[in-house]
């Protein structure tokens, strides 16, 4: 079956612009995670969705970052007024159930965002 | 705060040899999972092996095995018979387990492993 997909693969934008990054999880996976990976670093948690609701958004760095998952499947990470420090690879992962019991997270290939 | 530390930024090994990657973590939780992920240049994060904290037996997956020392909060990865395809960045990761936890992963800084022919 299809894995987690993310679009676009690469995104180059100018400082101050708005961007949207899309994640298509594995069908049937109710849990969805966004992580941000800066160059040469490990991924850092941003936000977790259980179904349609953001159950944990403690990792979002500031109010310029926002994510939605309106139908409990596809998710969009939105970044307003981009800054050069937002340049990173944004990873999405999905799993059957996020909490309580362990379920493996399957990762997408990421979107590399470059803010000029 | 829960943290994961990988103190080896880069490692190299000859093909067919054995290499060990180190990881330490800090948590006050008693119920958790530990993982090793592989990230090749394609950026796709791939799960290599996982360990449940309540299990004393070290996990093994073919050429990959771990040395889990719970009291020392140490979780190292041993790769036997290294292959060129093992060249990648390796991340140690941690998540807590149980009601109220979200399953979010906390990653270390990574170790770049190069397997030389």
JSON list of N, CA and C in Angstrom, two decimals, chain B residues 41-92:
[
{"chain": "B", "resi": 41, "resn": "UNK", "atom": "N", "xyz": [20.12, 9.54, 2.62]},
{"chain": "B", "resi": 41, "resn": "UNK", "atom": "CA", "xyz": [20.02, 10.84, 1.93]},
{"chain": "B", "resi": 41, "resn": "UNK", "atom": "C", "xyz": [18.63, 11.12, 1.34]},
{"chain": "B", "resi": 42, "resn": "UNK", "atom": "N", "xyz": [17.84, 10.10, 1.12]},
{"chain": "B", "resi": 42, "resn": "UNK", "atom": "CA", "xyz": [16.48, 10.31, 0.60]},
{"chain": "B", "resi": 42, "resn": "UNK", "atom": "C", "xyz": [15.57, 10.98, 1.62]},
{"chain": "B", "resi": 43, "resn": "UNK", "atom": "N", "xyz": [16.02, 11.11, 2.84]},
{"chain": "B", "resi": 43, "resn": "UNK", "atom": "CA", "xyz": [15.30, 11.76, 3.95]},
{"chain": "B", "resi": 43, "resn": "UNK", "atom": "C", "xyz": [14.25, 10.87, 4.60]},
{"chain": "B", "resi": 44, "resn": "UNK", "atom": "N", "xyz": [13.94, 9.73, 4.00]},
{"chain": "B", "resi": 44, "resn": "UNK", "atom": "CA", "xyz": [12.90, 8.86, 4.56]},
{"chain": "B", "resi": 44, "resn": "UNK", "atom": "C", "xyz": [13.39, 8.24, 5.86]},
{"chain": "B", "resi": 45, "resn": "UNK", "atom": "N", "xyz": [12.70, 8.50, 6.95]},
{"chain": "B", "resi": 45, "resn": "UNK", "atom": "CA", "xyz": [13.06, 7.97, 8.26]},
{"chain": "B", "resi": 45, "resn": "UNK", "atom": "C", "xyz": [12.54, 6.54, 8.35]},
{"chain": "B", "resi": 46, "resn": "UNK", "atom": "N", "xyz": [13.44, 5.61, 8.63]},
{"chain": "B", "resi": 46, "resn": "UNK", "atom": "CA", "xyz": [13.07, 4.20, 8.66]},
{"chain": "B", "resi": 46, "resn": "UNK", "atom": "C", "xyz": [13.37, 3.63, 10.04]},
{"chain": "B", "resi": 47, "resn": "UNK", "atom": "N", "xyz": [12.39, 2.94, 10.62]},
{"chain": "B", "resi": 47, "resn": "UNK", "atom": "CA", "xyz": [12.59, 2.33, 11.92]},
{"chain": "B", "resi": 47, "resn": "UNK", "atom": "C", "xyz": [13.51, 1.12, 11.78]},
{"chain": "B", "resi": 48, "resn": "UNK", "atom": "N", "xyz": [14.56, 1.10, 12.58]},
{"chain": "B", "resi": 48, "resn": "UNK", "atom": "CA", "xyz": [15.52, -0.01, 12.56]},
{"chain": "B", "resi": 48, "resn": "UNK", "atom": "C", "xyz": [15.18, -1.03, 13.63]},
{"chain": "B", "resi": 49, "resn": "UNK", "atom": "N", "xyz": [14.94, -0.54, 14.86]},
{"chain": "B", "resi": 49, "resn": "UNK", "atom": "CA", "xyz": [14.73, -1.44, 15.98]},
{"chain": "B", "resi": 49, "resn": "UNK", "atom": "C", "xyz": [14.09, -0.66, 17.12]},
{"chain": "B", "resi": 50, "resn": "UNK", "atom": "N", "xyz": [13.31, -1.36, 17.95]},
{"chain": "B", "resi": 50, "resn": "UNK", "atom": "CA", "xyz": [12.71, -0.70, 19.10]},
{"chain": "B", "resi": 50, "resn": "UNK", "atom": "C", "xyz": [12.83, -1.59, 20.33]},
{"chain": "B", "resi": 51, "resn": "UNK", "atom": "N", "xyz": [12.76, -0.93, 21.48]},
{"chain": "B", "resi": 51, "resn": "UNK", "atom": "CA", "xyz": [12.92, -1.62, 22.76]},
{"chain": "B", "resi": 51, "resn": "UNK", "atom": "C", "xyz": [11.88, -1.09, 23.74]},
{"chain": "B", "resi": 52, "resn": "UNK", "atom": "N", "xyz": [11.14, -1.99, 24.36]},
{"chain": "B", "resi": 52, "resn": "UNK", "atom": "CA", "xyz": [10.22, -1.58, 25.41]},
{"chain": "B", "resi": 52, "resn": "UNK", "atom": "C", "xyz": [10.99, -1.55, 26.73]},
{"chain": "B", "resi": 53, "resn": "UNK", "atom": "N", "xyz": [10.81, -0.52, 27.51]},
{"chain": "B", "resi": 53, "resn": "UNK", "atom": "CA", "xyz": [11.60, -0.34, 28.73]},
{"chain": "B", "resi": 53, "resn": "UNK", "atom": "C", "xyz": [11.35, -1.44, 29.76]},
{"chain": "B", "resi": 54, "resn": "UNK", "atom": "N", "xyz": [10.15, -2.03, 29.73]},
{"chain": "B", "resi": 54, "resn": "UNK", "atom": "CA", "xyz": [9.83, -3.03, 30.73]},
{"chain": "B", "resi": 54, "resn": "UNK", "atom": "C", "xyz": [10.45, -4.40, 30.41]},
{"chain": "B", "resi": 55, "resn": "UNK", "atom": "N", "xyz": [10.98, -4.53, 29.20]},
{"chain": "B", "resi": 55, "resn": "UNK", "atom": "CA", "xyz": [11.60, -5.79, 28.79]},
{"chain": "B", "resi": 55, "resn": "UNK", "atom": "C", "xyz": [13.11, -5.74, 29.08]},
{"chain": "B", "resi": 56, "resn": "UNK", "atom": "N", "xyz": [13.58, -6.71, 29.82]},
{"chain": "B", "resi": 56, "resn": "UNK", "atom": "CA", "xyz": [15.00, -6.77, 30.13]},
{"chain": "B", "resi": 56, "resn": "UNK", "atom": "C", "xyz": [15.82, -7.30, 28.96]},
{"chain": "B", "resi": 57, "resn": "UNK", "atom": "N", "xyz": [15.20, -8.14, 28.15]},
{"chain": "B", "resi": 57, "resn": "UNK", "atom": "CA", "xyz": [15.92, -8.74, 27.03]},
{"chain": "B", "resi": 57, "resn": "UNK", "atom": "C", "xyz": [16.17, -7.70, 25.96]},
{"chain": "B", "resi": 58, "resn": "UNK", "atom": "N", "xyz": [17.40, -7.65, 25.47]},
{"chain": "B", "resi": 58, "resn": "UNK", "atom": "CA", "xyz": [17.77, -6.72, 24.42]},
{"chain": "B", "resi": 58, "resn": "UNK", "atom": "C", "xyz": [17.14, -7.13, 23.09]},
{"chain": "B", "resi": 59, "resn": "UNK", "atom": "N", "xyz": [16.60, -6.12, 22.37]},
{"chain": "B", "resi": 59, "resn": "UNK", "atom": "CA", "xyz": [15.98, -6.39, 21.08]},
{"chain": "B", "resi": 59, "resn": "UNK", "atom": "C", "xyz": [17.03, -6.68, 20.01]},
{"chain": "B", "resi": 60, "resn": "UNK", "atom": "N", "xyz": [16.68, -7.55, 19.07]},
{"chain": "B", "resi": 60, "resn": "UNK", "atom": "CA", "xyz": [17.54, -7.83, 17.92]},
{"chain": "B", "resi": 60, "resn": "UNK", "atom": "C", "xyz": [16.67, -7.90, 16.67]},
{"chain": "B", "resi": 61, "resn": "UNK", "atom": "N", "xyz": [17.25, -7.42, 15.57]},
{"chain": "B", "resi": 61, "resn": "UNK", "atom": "CA", "xyz": [16.60, -7.49, 14.26]},
{"chain": "B", "resi": 61, "resn": "UNK", "atom": "C", "xyz": [17.70, -7.78, 13.24]},
{"chain": "B", "resi": 62, "resn": "UNK", "atom": "N", "xyz": [17.86, -9.07, 12.95]},
{"chain": "B", "resi": 62, "resn": "UNK", "atom": "CA", "xyz": [18.87, -9.49, 11.97]},
{"chain": "B", "resi": 62, "resn": "UNK", "atom": "C", "xyz": [20.25, -8.99, 12.38]},
{"chain": "B", "resi": 63, "resn": "UNK", "atom": "N", "xyz": [20.86, -8.11, 11.62]},
{"chain": "B", "resi": 63, "resn": "UNK", "atom": "CA", "xyz": [22.22, -7.65, 11.92]},
{"chain": "B", "resi": 63, "resn": "UNK", "atom": "C", "xyz": [22.26, -6.54, 12.97]},
{"chain": "B", "resi": 64, "resn": "UNK", "atom": "N", "xyz": [21.08, -6.10, 13.40]},
{"chain": "B", "resi": 64, "resn": "UNK", "atom": "CA", "xyz": [21.00, -4.98, 14.34]},
{"chain": "B", "resi": 64, "resn": "UNK", "atom": "C", "xyz": [20.60, -5.49, 15.72]},
{"chain": "B", "resi": 65, "resn": "UNK", "atom": "N", "xyz": [21.28, -5.03, 16.74]},
{"chain": "B", "resi": 65, "resn": "UNK", "atom": "CA", "xyz": [20.93, -5.38, 18.10]},
{"chain": "B", "resi": 65, "resn": "UNK", "atom": "C", "xyz": [21.22, -4.18, 19.00]},
{"chain": "B", "resi": 66, "resn": "UNK", "atom": "N", "xyz": [20.58, -4.19, 20.16]},
{"chain": "B", "resi": 66, "resn": "UNK", "atom": "CA", "xyz": [20.78, -3.08, 21.09]},
{"chain": "B", "resi": 66, "resn": "UNK", "atom": "C", "xyz": [21.34, -3.61, 22.40]},
{"chain": "B", "resi": 67, "resn": "UNK", "atom": "N", "xyz": [21.99, -2.70, 23.13]},
{"chain": "B", "resi": 67, "resn": "UNK", "atom": "CA", "xyz": [22.42, -2.95, 24.49]},
{"chain": "B", "resi": 67, "resn": "UNK", "atom": "C", "xyz": [21.68, -1.94, 25.36]},
{"chain": "B", "resi": 68, "resn": "UNK", "atom": "N", "xyz": [20.62, -2.39, 26.00]},
{"chain": "B", "resi": 68, "resn": "UNK", "atom": "CA", "xyz": [19.76, -1.53, 26.79]},
{"chain": "B", "resi": 68, "resn": "UNK", "atom": "C", "xyz": [20.15, -1.65, 28.25]},
{"chain": "B", "resi": 69, "resn": "UNK", "atom": "N", "xyz": [20.63, -0.56, 28.83]},
{"chain": "B", "resi": 69, "resn": "UNK", "atom": "CA", "xyz": [21.01, -0.52, 30.23]},
{"chain": "B", "resi": 69, "resn": "UNK", "atom": "C", "xyz": [20.11, 0.49, 30.92]},
{"chain": "B", "resi": 70, "resn": "UNK", "atom": "N", "xyz": [19.00, -0.01, 31.51]},
{"chain": "B", "resi": 70, "resn": "UNK", "atom": "CA", "xyz": [17.98, 0.89, 32.02]},
{"chain": "B", "resi": 70, "resn": "UNK", "atom": "C", "xyz": [18.48, 1.76, 33.17]},
{"chain": "B", "resi": 71, "resn": "UNK", "atom": "N", "xyz": [19.22, 1.16, 34.09]},
{"chain": "B", "resi": 71, "resn": "UNK", "atom": "CA", "xyz": [19.71, 1.93, 35.24]},
{"chain": "B", "resi": 71, "resn": "UNK", "atom": "C", "xyz": [20.65, 3.05, 34.80]},
{"chain": "B", "resi": 72, "resn": "UNK", "atom": "N", "xyz": [21.44, 2.77, 33.81]},
{"chain": "B", "resi": 72, "resn": "UNK", "atom": "CA", "xyz": [22.38, 3.76, 33.30]},
{"chain": "B", "resi": 72, "resn": "UNK", "atom": "C", "xyz": [21.75, 4.67, 32.26]},
{"chain": "B", "resi": 73, "resn": "UNK", "atom": "N", "xyz": [20.52, 4.39, 31.85]},
{"chain": "B", "resi": 73, "resn": "UNK", "atom": "CA", "xyz": [19.81, 5.14, 30.82]},
{"chain": "B", "resi": 73, "resn": "UNK", "atom": "C", "xyz": [20.66, 5.22, 29.55]},
{"chain": "B", "resi": 74, "resn": "UNK", "atom": "N", "xyz": [21.08, 4.05, 29.14]},
{"chain": "B", "resi": 74, "resn": "UNK", "atom": "CA", "xyz": [21.92, 3.92, 27.96]},
{"chain": "B", "resi": 74, "resn": "UNK", "atom": "C", "xyz": [21.27, 2.96, 26.98]},
{"chain": "B", "resi": 75, "resn": "UNK", "atom": "N", "xyz": [21.41, 3.27, 25.69]},
{"chain": "B", "resi": 75, "resn": "UNK", "atom": "CA", "xyz": [20.72, 2.48, 24.66]},
{"chain": "B", "resi": 75, "resn": "UNK", "atom": "C", "xyz": [21.58, 2.52, 23.39]},
{"chain": "B", "resi": 76, "resn": "UNK", "atom": "N", "xyz": [22.50, 1.60, 23.25]},
{"chain": "B", "resi": 76, "resn": "UNK", "atom": "CA", "xyz": [23.41, 1.62, 22.11]},
{"chain": "B", "resi": 76, "resn": "UNK", "atom": "C", "xyz": [22.95, 0.64, 21.04]},
{"chain": "B", "resi": 77, "resn": "UNK", "atom": "N", "xyz": [23.34, 0.94, 19.81]},
{"chain": "B", "resi": 77, "resn": "UNK", "atom": "CA", "xyz": [22.98, 0.12, 18.65]},
{"chain": "B", "resi": 77, "resn": "UNK", "atom": "C", "xyz": [24.23, -0.52, 18.09]},
{"chain": "B", "resi": 78, "resn": "UNK", "atom": "N", "xyz": [24.19, -1.84, 17.93]},
{"chain": "B", "resi": 78, "resn": "UNK", "atom": "CA", "xyz": [25.30, -2.56, 17.32]},
{"chain": "B", "resi": 78, "resn": "UNK", "atom": "C", "xyz": [24.88, -3.05, 15.94]},
{"chain": "B", "resi": 79, "resn": "UNK", "atom": "N", "xyz": [25.69, -2.72, 14.96]},
{"chain": "B", "resi": 79, "resn": "UNK", "atom": "CA", "xyz": [25.45, -3.17, 13.59]},
{"chain": "B", "resi": 79, "resn": "UNK", "atom": "C", "xyz": [26.57, -4.16, 13.25]},
{"chain": "B", "resi": 80, "resn": "UNK", "atom": "N", "xyz": [26.18, -5.39, 13.00]},
{"chain": "B", "resi": 80, "resn": "UNK", "atom": "CA", "xyz": [27.14, -6.44, 12.64]},
{"chain": "B", "resi": 80, "resn": "UNK", "atom": "C", "xyz": [27.20, -6.60, 11.14]},
{"chain": "B", "resi": 81, "resn": "UNK", "atom": "N", "xyz": [28.36, -7.07, 10.65]},
{"chain": "B", "resi": 81, "resn": "UNK", "atom": "CA", "xyz": [28.51, -7.32, 9.22]},
{"chain": "B", "resi": 81, "resn": "UNK", "atom": "C", "xyz": [28.04, -6.10, 8.41]},
{"chain": "B", "resi": 82, "resn": "UNK", "atom": "N", "xyz": [28.62, -4.97, 8.70]},
{"chain": "B", "resi": 82, "resn": "UNK", "atom": "CA", "xyz": [28.18, -3.70, 8.08]},
{"chain": "B", "resi": 82, "resn": "UNK", "atom": "C", "xyz": [28.18, -3.79, 6.56]},
{"chain": "B", "resi": 83, "resn": "UNK", "atom": "N", "xyz": [27.15, -3.21, 5.97]},
{"chain": "B", "resi": 83, "resn": "UNK", "atom": "CA", "xyz": [27.02, -3.20, 4.51]},
{"chain": "B", "resi": 83, "resn": "UNK", "atom": "C", "xyz": [27.00, -1.76, 4.01]},
{"chain": "B", "resi": 84, "resn": "UNK", "atom": "N", "xyz": [27.36, -1.58, 2.74]},
{"chain": "B", "resi": 84, "resn": "UNK", "atom": "CA", "xyz": [27.41, -0.23, 2.17]},
{"chain": "B", "resi": 84, "resn": "UNK", "atom": "C", "xyz": [26.06, 0.47, 2.30]},
{"chain": "B", "resi": 85, "resn": "UNK", "atom": "N", "xyz": [24.99, -0.29, 2.22]},
{"chain": "B", "resi": 85, "resn": "UNK", "atom": "CA", "xyz": [23.65, 0.28, 2.34]},
{"chain": "B", "resi": 85, "resn": "UNK", "atom": "C", "xyz": [23.30, 0.76, 3.73]},
{"chain": "B", "resi": 86, "resn": "UNK", "atom": "N", "xyz": [24.16, 0.47, 4.69]},
{"chain": "B", "resi": 86, "resn": "UNK", "atom": "CA", "xyz": [23.93, 0.96, 6.05]},
{"chain": "B", "resi": 86, "resn": "UNK", "atom": "C", "xyz": [24.39, 2.41, 6.20]},
{"chain": "B", "resi": 87, "resn": "UNK", "atom": "N", "xyz": [25.08, 2.94, 5.22]},
{"chain": "B", "resi": 87, "resn": "UNK", "atom": "CA", "xyz": [25.52, 4.33, 5.27]},
{"chain": "B", "resi": 87, "resn": "UNK", "atom": "C", "xyz": [24.30, 5.24, 5.35]},
{"chain": "B", "resi": 88, "resn": "UNK", "atom": "N", "xyz": [24.23, 6.02, 6.41]},
{"chain": "B", "resi": 88, "resn": "UNK", "atom": "CA", "xyz": [23.06, 6.87, 6.67]},
{"chain": "B", "resi": 88, "resn": "UNK", "atom": "C", "xyz": [23.29, 7.64, 7.96]},
{"chain": "B", "resi": 89, "resn": "UNK", "atom": "N", "xyz": [22.34, 8.48, 8.28]},
{"chain": "B", "resi": 89, "resn": "UNK", "atom": "CA", "xyz": [22.32, 9.11, 9.59]},
{"chain": "B", "resi": 89, "resn": "UNK", "atom": "C", "xyz": [21.42, 8.26, 10.49]},
{"chain": "B", "resi": 90, "resn": "UNK", "atom": "N", "xyz": [21.85, 8.03, 11.73]},
{"chain": "B", "resi": 90, "resn": "UNK", "atom": "CA", "xyz": [21.09, 7.21, 12.66]},
{"chain": "B", "resi": 90, "resn": "UNK", "atom": "C", "xyz": [20.66, 8.07, 13.84]},
{"chain": "B", "resi": 91, "resn": "UNK", "atom": "N", "xyz": [19.39, 7.93, 14.18]},
{"chain": "B", "resi": 91, "resn": "UNK", "atom": "CA", "xyz": [18.83, 8.69, 15.28]},
{"chain": "B", "resi": 91, "resn": "UNK", "atom": "C", "xyz": [18.31, 7.76, 16.35]},
{"chain": "B", "resi": 92, "resn": "UNK", "atom": "N", "xyz": [18.65, 8.08, 17.58]},
{"chain": "B", "resi": 92, "resn": "UNK", "atom": "CA", "xyz": [18.07, 7.44, 18.74]},
{"chain": "B", "resi": 92, "resn": "UNK", "atom": "C", "xyz": [16.84, 8.25, 19.12]}
]
